[in-house]
Every structure is written in C-alpha cells, then in structure tokens.
mmCIF file of C-alpha atoms and ligand atoms in Angstrom:
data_model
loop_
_atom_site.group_PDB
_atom_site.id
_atom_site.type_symbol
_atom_site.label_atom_id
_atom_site.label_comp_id
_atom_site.label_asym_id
_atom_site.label_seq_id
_atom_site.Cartn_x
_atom_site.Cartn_y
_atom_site.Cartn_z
ATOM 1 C CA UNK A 1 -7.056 -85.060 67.171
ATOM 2 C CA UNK A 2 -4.627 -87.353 68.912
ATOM 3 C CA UNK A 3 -5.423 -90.938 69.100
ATOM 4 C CA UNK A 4 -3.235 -93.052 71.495
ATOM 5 C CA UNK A 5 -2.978 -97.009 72.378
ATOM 6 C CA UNK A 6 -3.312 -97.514 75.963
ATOM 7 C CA UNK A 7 -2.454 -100.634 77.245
ATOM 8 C CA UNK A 8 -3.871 -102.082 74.312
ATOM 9 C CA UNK A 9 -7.584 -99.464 74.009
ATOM 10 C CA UNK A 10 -7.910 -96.994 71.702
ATOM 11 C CA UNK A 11 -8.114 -93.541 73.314
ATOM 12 C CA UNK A 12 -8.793 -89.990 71.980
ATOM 13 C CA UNK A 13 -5.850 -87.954 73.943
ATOM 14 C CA UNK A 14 -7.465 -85.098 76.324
ATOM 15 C CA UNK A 15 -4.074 -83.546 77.939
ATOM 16 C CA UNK A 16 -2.030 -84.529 79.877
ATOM 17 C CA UNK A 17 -4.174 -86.617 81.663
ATOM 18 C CA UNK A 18 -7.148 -87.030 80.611
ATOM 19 C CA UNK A 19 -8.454 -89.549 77.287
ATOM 20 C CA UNK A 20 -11.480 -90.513 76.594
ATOM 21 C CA UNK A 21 -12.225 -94.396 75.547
ATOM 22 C CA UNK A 22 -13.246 -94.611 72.096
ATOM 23 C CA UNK A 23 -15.310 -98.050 72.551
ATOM 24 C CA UNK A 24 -16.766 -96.946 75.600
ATOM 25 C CA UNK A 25 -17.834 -93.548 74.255
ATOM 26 C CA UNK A 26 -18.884 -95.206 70.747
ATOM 27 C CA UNK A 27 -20.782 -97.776 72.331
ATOM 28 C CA UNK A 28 -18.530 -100.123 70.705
ATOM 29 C CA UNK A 29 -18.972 -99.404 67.554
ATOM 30 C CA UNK A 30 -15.053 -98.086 67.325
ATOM 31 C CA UNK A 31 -12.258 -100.243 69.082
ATOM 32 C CA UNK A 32 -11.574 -101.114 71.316
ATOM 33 C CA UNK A 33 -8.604 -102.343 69.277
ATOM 34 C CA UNK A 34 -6.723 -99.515 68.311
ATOM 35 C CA UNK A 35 -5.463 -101.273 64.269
ATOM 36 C CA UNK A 36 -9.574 -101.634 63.948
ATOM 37 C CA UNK A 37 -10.268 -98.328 63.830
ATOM 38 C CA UNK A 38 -8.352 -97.737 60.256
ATOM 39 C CA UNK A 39 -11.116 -100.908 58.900
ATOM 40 C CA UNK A 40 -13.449 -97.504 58.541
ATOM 41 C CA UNK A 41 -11.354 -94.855 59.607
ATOM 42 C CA UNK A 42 -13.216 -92.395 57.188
ATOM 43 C CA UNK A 43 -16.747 -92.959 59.553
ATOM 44 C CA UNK A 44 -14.256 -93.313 62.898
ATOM 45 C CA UNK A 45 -12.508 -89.658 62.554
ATOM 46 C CA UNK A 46 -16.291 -88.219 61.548
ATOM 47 C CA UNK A 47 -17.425 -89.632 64.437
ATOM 48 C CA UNK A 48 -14.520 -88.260 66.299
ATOM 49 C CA UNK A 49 -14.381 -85.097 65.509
ATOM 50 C CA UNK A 50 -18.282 -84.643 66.564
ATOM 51 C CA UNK A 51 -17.628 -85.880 69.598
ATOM 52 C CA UNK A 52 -14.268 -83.230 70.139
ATOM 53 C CA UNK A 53 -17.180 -80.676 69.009
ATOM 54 C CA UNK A 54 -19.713 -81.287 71.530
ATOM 55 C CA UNK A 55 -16.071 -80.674 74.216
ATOM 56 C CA UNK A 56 -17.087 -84.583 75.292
ATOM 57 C CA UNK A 57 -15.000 -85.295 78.633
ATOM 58 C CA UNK A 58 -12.067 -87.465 79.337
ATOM 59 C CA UNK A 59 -13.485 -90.912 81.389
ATOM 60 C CA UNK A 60 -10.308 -92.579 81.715
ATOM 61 C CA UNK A 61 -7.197 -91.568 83.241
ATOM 62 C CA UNK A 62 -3.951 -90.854 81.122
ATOM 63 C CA UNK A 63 -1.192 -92.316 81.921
ATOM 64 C CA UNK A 64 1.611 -92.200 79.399
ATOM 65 C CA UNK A 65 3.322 -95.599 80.787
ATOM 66 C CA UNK A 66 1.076 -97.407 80.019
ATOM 67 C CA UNK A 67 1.254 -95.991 75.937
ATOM 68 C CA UNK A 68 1.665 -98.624 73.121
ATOM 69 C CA UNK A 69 2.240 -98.521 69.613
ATOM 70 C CA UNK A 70 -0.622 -96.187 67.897
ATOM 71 C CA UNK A 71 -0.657 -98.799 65.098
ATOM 72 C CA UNK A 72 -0.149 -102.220 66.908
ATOM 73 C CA UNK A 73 -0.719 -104.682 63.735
ATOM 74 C CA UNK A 74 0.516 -102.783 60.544
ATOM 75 C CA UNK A 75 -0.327 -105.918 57.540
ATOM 76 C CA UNK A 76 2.391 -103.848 55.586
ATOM 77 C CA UNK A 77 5.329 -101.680 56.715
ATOM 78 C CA UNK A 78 7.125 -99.718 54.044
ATOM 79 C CA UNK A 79 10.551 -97.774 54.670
ATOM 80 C CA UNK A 80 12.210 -95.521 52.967
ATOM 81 C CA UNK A 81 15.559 -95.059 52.526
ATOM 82 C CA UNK A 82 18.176 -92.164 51.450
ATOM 83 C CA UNK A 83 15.113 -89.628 51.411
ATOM 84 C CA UNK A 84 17.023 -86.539 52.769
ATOM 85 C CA UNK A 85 19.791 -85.329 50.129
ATOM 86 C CA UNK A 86 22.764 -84.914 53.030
ATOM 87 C CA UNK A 87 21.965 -88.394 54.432
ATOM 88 C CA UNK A 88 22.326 -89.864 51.396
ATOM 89 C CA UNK A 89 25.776 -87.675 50.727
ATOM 90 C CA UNK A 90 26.641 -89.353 53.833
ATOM 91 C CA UNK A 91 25.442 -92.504 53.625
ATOM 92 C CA UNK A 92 27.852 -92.856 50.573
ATOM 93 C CA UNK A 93 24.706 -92.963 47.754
ATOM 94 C CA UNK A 94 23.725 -90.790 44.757
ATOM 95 C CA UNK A 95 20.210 -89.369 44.772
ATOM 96 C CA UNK A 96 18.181 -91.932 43.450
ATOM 97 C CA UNK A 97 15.465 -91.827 40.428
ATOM 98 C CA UNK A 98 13.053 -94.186 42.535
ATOM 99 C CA UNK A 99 13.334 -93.940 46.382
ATOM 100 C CA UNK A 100 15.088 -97.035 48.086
ATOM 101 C CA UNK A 101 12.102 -98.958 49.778
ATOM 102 C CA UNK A 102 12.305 -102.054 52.086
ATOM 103 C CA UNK A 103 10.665 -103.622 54.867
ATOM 104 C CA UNK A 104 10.637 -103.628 58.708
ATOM 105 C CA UNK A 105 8.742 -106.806 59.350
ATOM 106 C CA UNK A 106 5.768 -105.894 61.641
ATOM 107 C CA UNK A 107 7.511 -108.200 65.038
ATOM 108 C CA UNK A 108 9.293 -104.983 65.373
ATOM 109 C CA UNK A 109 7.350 -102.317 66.347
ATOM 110 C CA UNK A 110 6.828 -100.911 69.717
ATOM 111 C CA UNK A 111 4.982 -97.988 71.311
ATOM 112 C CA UNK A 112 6.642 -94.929 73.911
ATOM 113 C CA UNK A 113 8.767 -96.218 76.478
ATOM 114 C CA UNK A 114 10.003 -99.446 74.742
ATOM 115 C CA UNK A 115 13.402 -101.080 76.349
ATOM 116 C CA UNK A 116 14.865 -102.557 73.629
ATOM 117 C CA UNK A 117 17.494 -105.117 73.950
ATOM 118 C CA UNK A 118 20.905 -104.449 71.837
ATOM 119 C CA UNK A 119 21.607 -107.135 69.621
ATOM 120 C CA UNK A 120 25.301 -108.429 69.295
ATOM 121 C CA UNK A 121 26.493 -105.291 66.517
ATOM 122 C CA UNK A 122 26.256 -101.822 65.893
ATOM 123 C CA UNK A 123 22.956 -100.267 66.626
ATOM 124 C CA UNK A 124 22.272 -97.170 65.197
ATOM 125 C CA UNK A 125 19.586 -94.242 64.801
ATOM 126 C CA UNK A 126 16.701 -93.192 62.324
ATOM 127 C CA UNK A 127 14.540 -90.415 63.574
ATOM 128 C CA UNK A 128 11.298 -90.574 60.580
ATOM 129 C CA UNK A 129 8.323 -89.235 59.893
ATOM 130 C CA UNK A 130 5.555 -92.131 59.674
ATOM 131 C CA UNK A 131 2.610 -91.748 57.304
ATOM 132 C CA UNK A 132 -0.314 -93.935 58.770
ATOM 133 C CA UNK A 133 -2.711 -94.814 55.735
ATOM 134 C CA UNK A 134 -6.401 -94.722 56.682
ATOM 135 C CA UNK A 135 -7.777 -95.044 53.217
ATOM 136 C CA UNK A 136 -7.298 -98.220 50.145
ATOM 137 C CA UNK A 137 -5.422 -97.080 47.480
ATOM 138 C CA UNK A 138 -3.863 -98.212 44.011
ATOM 139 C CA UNK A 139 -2.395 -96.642 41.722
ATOM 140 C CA UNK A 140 -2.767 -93.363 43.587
ATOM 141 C CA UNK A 141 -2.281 -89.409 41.890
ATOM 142 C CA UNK A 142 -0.427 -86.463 44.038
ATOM 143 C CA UNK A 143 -3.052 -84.480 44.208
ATOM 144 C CA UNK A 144 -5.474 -87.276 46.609
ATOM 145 C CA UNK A 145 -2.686 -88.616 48.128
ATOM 146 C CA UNK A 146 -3.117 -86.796 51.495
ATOM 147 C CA UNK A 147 -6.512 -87.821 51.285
ATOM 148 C CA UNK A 148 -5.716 -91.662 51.998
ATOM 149 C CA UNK A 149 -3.383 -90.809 54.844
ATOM 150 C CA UNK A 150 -5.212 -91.145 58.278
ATOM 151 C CA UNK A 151 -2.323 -89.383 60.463
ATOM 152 C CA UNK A 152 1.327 -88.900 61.349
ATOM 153 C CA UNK A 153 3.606 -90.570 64.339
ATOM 154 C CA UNK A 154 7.227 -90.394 64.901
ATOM 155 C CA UNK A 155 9.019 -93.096 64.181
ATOM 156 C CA UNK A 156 12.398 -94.627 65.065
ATOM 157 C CA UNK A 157 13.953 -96.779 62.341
ATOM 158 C CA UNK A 158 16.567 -98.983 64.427
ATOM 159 C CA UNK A 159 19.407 -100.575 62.424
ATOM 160 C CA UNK A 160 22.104 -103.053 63.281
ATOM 161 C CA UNK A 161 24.484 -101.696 60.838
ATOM 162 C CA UNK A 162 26.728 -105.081 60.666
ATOM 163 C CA UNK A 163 23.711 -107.417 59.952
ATOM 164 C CA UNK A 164 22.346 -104.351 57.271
ATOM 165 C CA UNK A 165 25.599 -103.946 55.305
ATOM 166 C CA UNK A 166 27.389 -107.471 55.307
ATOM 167 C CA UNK A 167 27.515 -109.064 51.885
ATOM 168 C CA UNK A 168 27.393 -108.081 48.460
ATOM 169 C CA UNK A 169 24.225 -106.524 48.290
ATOM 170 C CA UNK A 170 22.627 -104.687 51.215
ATOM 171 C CA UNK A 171 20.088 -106.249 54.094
ATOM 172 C CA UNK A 172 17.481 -103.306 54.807
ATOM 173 C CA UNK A 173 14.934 -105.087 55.872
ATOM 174 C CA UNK A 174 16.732 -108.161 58.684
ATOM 175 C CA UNK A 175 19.057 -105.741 59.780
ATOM 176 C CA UNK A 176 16.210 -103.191 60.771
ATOM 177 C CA UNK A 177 13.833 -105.486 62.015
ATOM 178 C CA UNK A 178 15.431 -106.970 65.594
ATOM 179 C CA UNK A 179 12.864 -107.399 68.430
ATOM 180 C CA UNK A 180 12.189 -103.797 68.920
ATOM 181 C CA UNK A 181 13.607 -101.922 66.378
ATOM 182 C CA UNK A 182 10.070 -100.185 65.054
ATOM 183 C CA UNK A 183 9.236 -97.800 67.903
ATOM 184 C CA UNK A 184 6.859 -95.823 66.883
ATOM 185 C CA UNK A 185 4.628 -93.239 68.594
ATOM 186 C CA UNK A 186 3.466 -91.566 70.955
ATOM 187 C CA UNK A 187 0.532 -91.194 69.038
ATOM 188 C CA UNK A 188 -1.116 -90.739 65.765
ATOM 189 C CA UNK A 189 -1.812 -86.961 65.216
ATOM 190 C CA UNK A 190 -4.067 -86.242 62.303
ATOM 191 C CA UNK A 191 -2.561 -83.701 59.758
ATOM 192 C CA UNK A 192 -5.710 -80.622 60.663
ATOM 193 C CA UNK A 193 -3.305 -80.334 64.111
ATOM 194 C CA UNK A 194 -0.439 -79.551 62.533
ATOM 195 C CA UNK A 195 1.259 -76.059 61.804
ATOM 196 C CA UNK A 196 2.085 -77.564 57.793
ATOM 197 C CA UNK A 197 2.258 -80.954 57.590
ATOM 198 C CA UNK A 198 4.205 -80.769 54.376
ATOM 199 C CA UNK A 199 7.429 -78.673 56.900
ATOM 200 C CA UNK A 200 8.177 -80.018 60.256
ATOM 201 C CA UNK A 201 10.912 -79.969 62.521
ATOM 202 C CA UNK A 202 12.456 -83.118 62.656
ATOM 203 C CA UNK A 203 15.479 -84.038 65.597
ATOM 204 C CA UNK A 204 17.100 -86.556 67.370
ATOM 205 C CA UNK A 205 18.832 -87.102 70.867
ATOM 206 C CA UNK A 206 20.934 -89.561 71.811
ATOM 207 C CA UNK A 207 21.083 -89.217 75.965
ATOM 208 C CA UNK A 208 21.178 -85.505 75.922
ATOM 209 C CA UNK A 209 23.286 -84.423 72.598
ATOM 210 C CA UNK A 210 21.538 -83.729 69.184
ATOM 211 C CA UNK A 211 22.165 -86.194 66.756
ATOM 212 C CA UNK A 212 20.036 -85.177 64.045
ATOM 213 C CA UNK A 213 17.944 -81.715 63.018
ATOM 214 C CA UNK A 214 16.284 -80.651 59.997
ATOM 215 C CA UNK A 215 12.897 -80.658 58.651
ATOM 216 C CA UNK A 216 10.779 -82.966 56.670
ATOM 217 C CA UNK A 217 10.352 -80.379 53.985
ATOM 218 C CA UNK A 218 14.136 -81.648 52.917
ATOM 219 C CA UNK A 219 13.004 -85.200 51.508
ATOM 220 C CA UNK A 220 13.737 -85.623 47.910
ATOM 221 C CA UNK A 221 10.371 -87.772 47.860
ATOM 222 C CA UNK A 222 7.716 -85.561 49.590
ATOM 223 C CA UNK A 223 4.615 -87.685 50.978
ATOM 224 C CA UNK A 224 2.632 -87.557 48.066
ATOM 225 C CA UNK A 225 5.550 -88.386 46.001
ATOM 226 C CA UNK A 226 6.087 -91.367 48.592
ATOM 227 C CA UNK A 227 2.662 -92.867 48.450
ATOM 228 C CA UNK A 228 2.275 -92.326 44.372
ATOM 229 C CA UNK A 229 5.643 -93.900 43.717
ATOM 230 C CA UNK A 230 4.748 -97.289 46.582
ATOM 231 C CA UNK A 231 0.904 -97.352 45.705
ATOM 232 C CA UNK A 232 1.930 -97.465 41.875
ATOM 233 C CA UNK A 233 3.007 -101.327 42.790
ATOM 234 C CA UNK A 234 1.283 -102.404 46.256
ATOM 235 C CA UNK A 235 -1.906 -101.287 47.173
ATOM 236 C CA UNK A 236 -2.116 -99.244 50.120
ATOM 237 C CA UNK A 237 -4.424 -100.801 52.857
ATOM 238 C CA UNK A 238 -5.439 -99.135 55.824
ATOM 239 C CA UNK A 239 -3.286 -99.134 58.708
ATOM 240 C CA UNK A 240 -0.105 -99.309 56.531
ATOM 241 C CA UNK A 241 2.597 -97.541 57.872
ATOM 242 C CA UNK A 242 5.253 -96.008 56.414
ATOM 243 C CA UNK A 243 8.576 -94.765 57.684
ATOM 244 C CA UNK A 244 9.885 -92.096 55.129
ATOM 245 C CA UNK A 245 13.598 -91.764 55.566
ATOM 246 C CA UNK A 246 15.693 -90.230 57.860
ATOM 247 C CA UNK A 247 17.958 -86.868 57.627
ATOM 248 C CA UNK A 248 21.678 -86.726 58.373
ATOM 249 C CA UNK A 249 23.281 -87.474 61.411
ATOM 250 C CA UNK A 250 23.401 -91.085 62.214
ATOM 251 C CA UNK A 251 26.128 -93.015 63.838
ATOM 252 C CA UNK A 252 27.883 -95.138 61.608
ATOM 253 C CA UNK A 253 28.807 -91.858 59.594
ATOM 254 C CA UNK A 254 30.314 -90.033 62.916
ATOM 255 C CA UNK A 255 33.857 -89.932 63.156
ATOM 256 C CA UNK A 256 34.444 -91.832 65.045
ATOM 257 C CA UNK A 257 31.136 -94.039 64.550
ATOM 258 C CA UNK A 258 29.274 -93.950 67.320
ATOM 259 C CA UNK A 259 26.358 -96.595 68.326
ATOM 260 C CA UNK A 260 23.600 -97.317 70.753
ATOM 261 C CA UNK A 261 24.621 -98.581 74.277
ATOM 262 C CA UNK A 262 22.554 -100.270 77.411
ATOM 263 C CA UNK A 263 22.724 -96.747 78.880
ATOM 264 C CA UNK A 264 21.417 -94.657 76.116
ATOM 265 C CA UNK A 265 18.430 -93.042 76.048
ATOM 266 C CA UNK A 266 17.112 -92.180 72.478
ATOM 267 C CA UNK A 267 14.714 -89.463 72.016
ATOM 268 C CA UNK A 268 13.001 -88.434 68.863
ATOM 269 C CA UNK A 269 10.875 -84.973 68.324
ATOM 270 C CA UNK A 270 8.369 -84.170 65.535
ATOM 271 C CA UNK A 271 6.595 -80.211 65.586
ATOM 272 C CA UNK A 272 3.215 -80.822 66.249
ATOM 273 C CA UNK A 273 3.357 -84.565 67.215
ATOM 274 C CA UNK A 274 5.655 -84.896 69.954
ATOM 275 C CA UNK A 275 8.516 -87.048 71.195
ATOM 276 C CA UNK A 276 9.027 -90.375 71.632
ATOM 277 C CA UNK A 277 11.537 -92.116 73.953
ATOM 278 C CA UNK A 278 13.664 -95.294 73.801
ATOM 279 C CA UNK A 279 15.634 -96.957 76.022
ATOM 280 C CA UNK A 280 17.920 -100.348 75.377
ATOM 281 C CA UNK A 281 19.482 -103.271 77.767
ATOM 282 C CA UNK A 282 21.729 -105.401 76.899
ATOM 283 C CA UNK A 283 21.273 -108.815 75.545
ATOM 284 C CA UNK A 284 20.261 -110.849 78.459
HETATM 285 ZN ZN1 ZN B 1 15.501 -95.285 57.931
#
C-alpha cells in the first residue's frame, strides 16, 4: 500500500486520483495525523490491508499539490554517508569499517513539490533511499530487521557543501540541514509493493540531465546491515527515518563542480516508489 500526507491527513493512495481518508474510514481510530499512525503501525497496516481487501473506495479527491512529507515529525533522523563504493571513491574516502552516520535535524524535511530557498553556498544533490521504522528496536539482528521497517520513500539529502566541509573536521549534519533540505516523499510505499526491495533502481535529474543512476543493491551497508549497525547504539522508535547514502554523481565531484540554482528543478526516482520533485528560489 501507499500511504500519503495530504495537506496534513493521512491517506491510503487509490490512483491517480483517488485516496481514501484513513481517520474517516477508521472512525478515528488511525490519524488523522499522518507521524501517529507509526504509534501502532503493526495494528494500522492490519487494518489497512483489510480494508484494500474488501476493494474499499477512494472518498477524497487526490490531488498531488497538495502532498506533504509522508513522515511530518521524525523524533530521530539518521543519515548515512559514503554507502555506495564509487561515491565514496569520489567523494575522496576509503570504504569504511562502520558506516559514516549523522544527522539532518527534523526542521528540514519537506514533502513533493517543496521550493526550497538556496542558501548563500554550494548546494548540491543526494538522491537516497529512506527506511521509515514502524517497529521499537534495540539492539536489533539481520535476520528481523525488515521486520521493524514500516516502508520506503525517496529521499533527497540536500547539502551546502561550503558550510559541510569548512574546518578541520567535517559538518554533516548543519550543512545538510538548511530550511528545506530533507525532502522526502511522495509517499511511504510498504516493501510487499515492491519488485525486491533489497535491488532498486535508484536516479537523479537535475532539470532534465541524469545526474545519478545505479541501484540500491550497490550499498556497502545493505538495510539490515544499516539498522543492526544504528540500533546497536540508539534505539529505533517508530517513525524514525533514515536516509541511507547516496550513489555517485553529485556536484561538487563534476568537473567542473556543478550546484543547484533558482532555476533548477531536481527530480529523484525510486522503482516501485516513484519520484519526487524539488524546486529552489533564491534567498529572498
Ligand atoms: Zn547523503
């Protein structure tokens, strides 16, 4: 199933045009605020999935304007970085025994159709898979990781490469955290709808020319490996999200480096979840 935020409801996607209102149809016993349905997602998707059985129809209009961020409130937002080997080659880093983890603080994130306004800098590109955890967990094994993981989104993991890489050691987590810089979306897709959610396509346009292409069976951490190696420190609570790294192909490593302008438009593609679209301003 596909569950969406729209304007601010939580909404089981249809088509194209059609969702169906998951506190209306539950009675309100699910939403209407879409980070309250990961509080008991394990009841929610049960609940869900009865209703996609009994081919229960749309009662609310879809309109994908009007989409926000799938996961609005996010208590804690891992990211990952250097997870694809040729990234890191470019990036300038050695493959890692313990994959490079920061923060984008939660003020960031956005849903579809976010206009996000360019910082003073160099703003540059991160298509990513994001893992959305619907399940506690410490201390978690591979083999029940997918278990705790409610669904999958694209994410875009926006960096201001001047504010990230001044000073001896690195700033992950200001530099990637403007007003903004988190879109994420359109949707949350839960892993039975995908072809194999351990191999999907992965890309990235900037305003019409492929930036980035692979797939996300090329990260050196795999999810499981991602949520045994985080959970083995913080607990995972539901509605975490976590970005998981990007491939190759960002801007500061183009020659010459290439970054983000008030006319770009940024779009990011995931097999099986869909695409998600950015567009910027400049500072006003
Ligand atoms: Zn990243």
């Amino acid at each position: 199933m596909k569950i969406a935020n729209l304007a601010g409801r939580a909404v089981l996607v249809q088509s194209e045009n059609g969702a169906i209102d998951i506190a209306d149809a539950s009675d309100g016993r699910f939403g209407p605020d879409p980070q309250h349905l990961f509080e008991d997602w394990a009841a929610f998707a049960e609940w869900a999935a009865a209703l996609e059985r009994a081919d229960a129809v749309g009662s609310v209009s879809f309109d994908a304007a009007e989409l926000a961020a799938p996961v609005p409130r996010p208590r804690q937002v891992f990211a990952i970085g250097l997870n694809y080997a040729e990234h890191a080659a470019e990036a300038g880093y050695p493959p890692d025994s313990m994959p490079v983890t920061f923060t984008k603080f939660p003020s960031s994130i956005v849903g579809q159709g976010a206009v996000v306004e360019l910082p003073e800098g160099n703003v540059d590109w991160e298509v990513e898979l994001v893992v959305v955890i619907g399940r506690e967990g410490h201390k978690l094994d591979r083999d029940s990781a997918w278990d705790h993981v409610a669904g999958l989104t694209i994410g875009q993991d926006l960096s201001e490469r001047i504010t990230q890489l001044q000073g001896a050691a690195p700033q992950f987590s200001l530099g990637k955290s403007f007003p903004g810089f988190g879109p994420t979306g359109p949707w949350l897709v839960t892993t039975d709808e995908l072809p194999d959610r351990d191999d999907l396509a992965i890309s990235c346009l900037l305003s019409g020319e492929q930036m980035q292409a692979s797939r996300t069976s090329m990260m050196l951490y795999d999810v499981p490996e991602l949520l045994v190696r985080l959970s083995a420190v913080c607990p995972l609570l539901p509605g975490d999200i976590i970005f998981s790294g990007t491939p190759s192909g960002i801007g500061n490593r183009r020659t010459p480096p290439r970054f983000i302008g008030p006319d770009d438009v940024l779009v990011s593609e995931i097999e099986g979840i869909g695409t998600l679209t950015t567009r910027f301003a400049a500072a006003g």
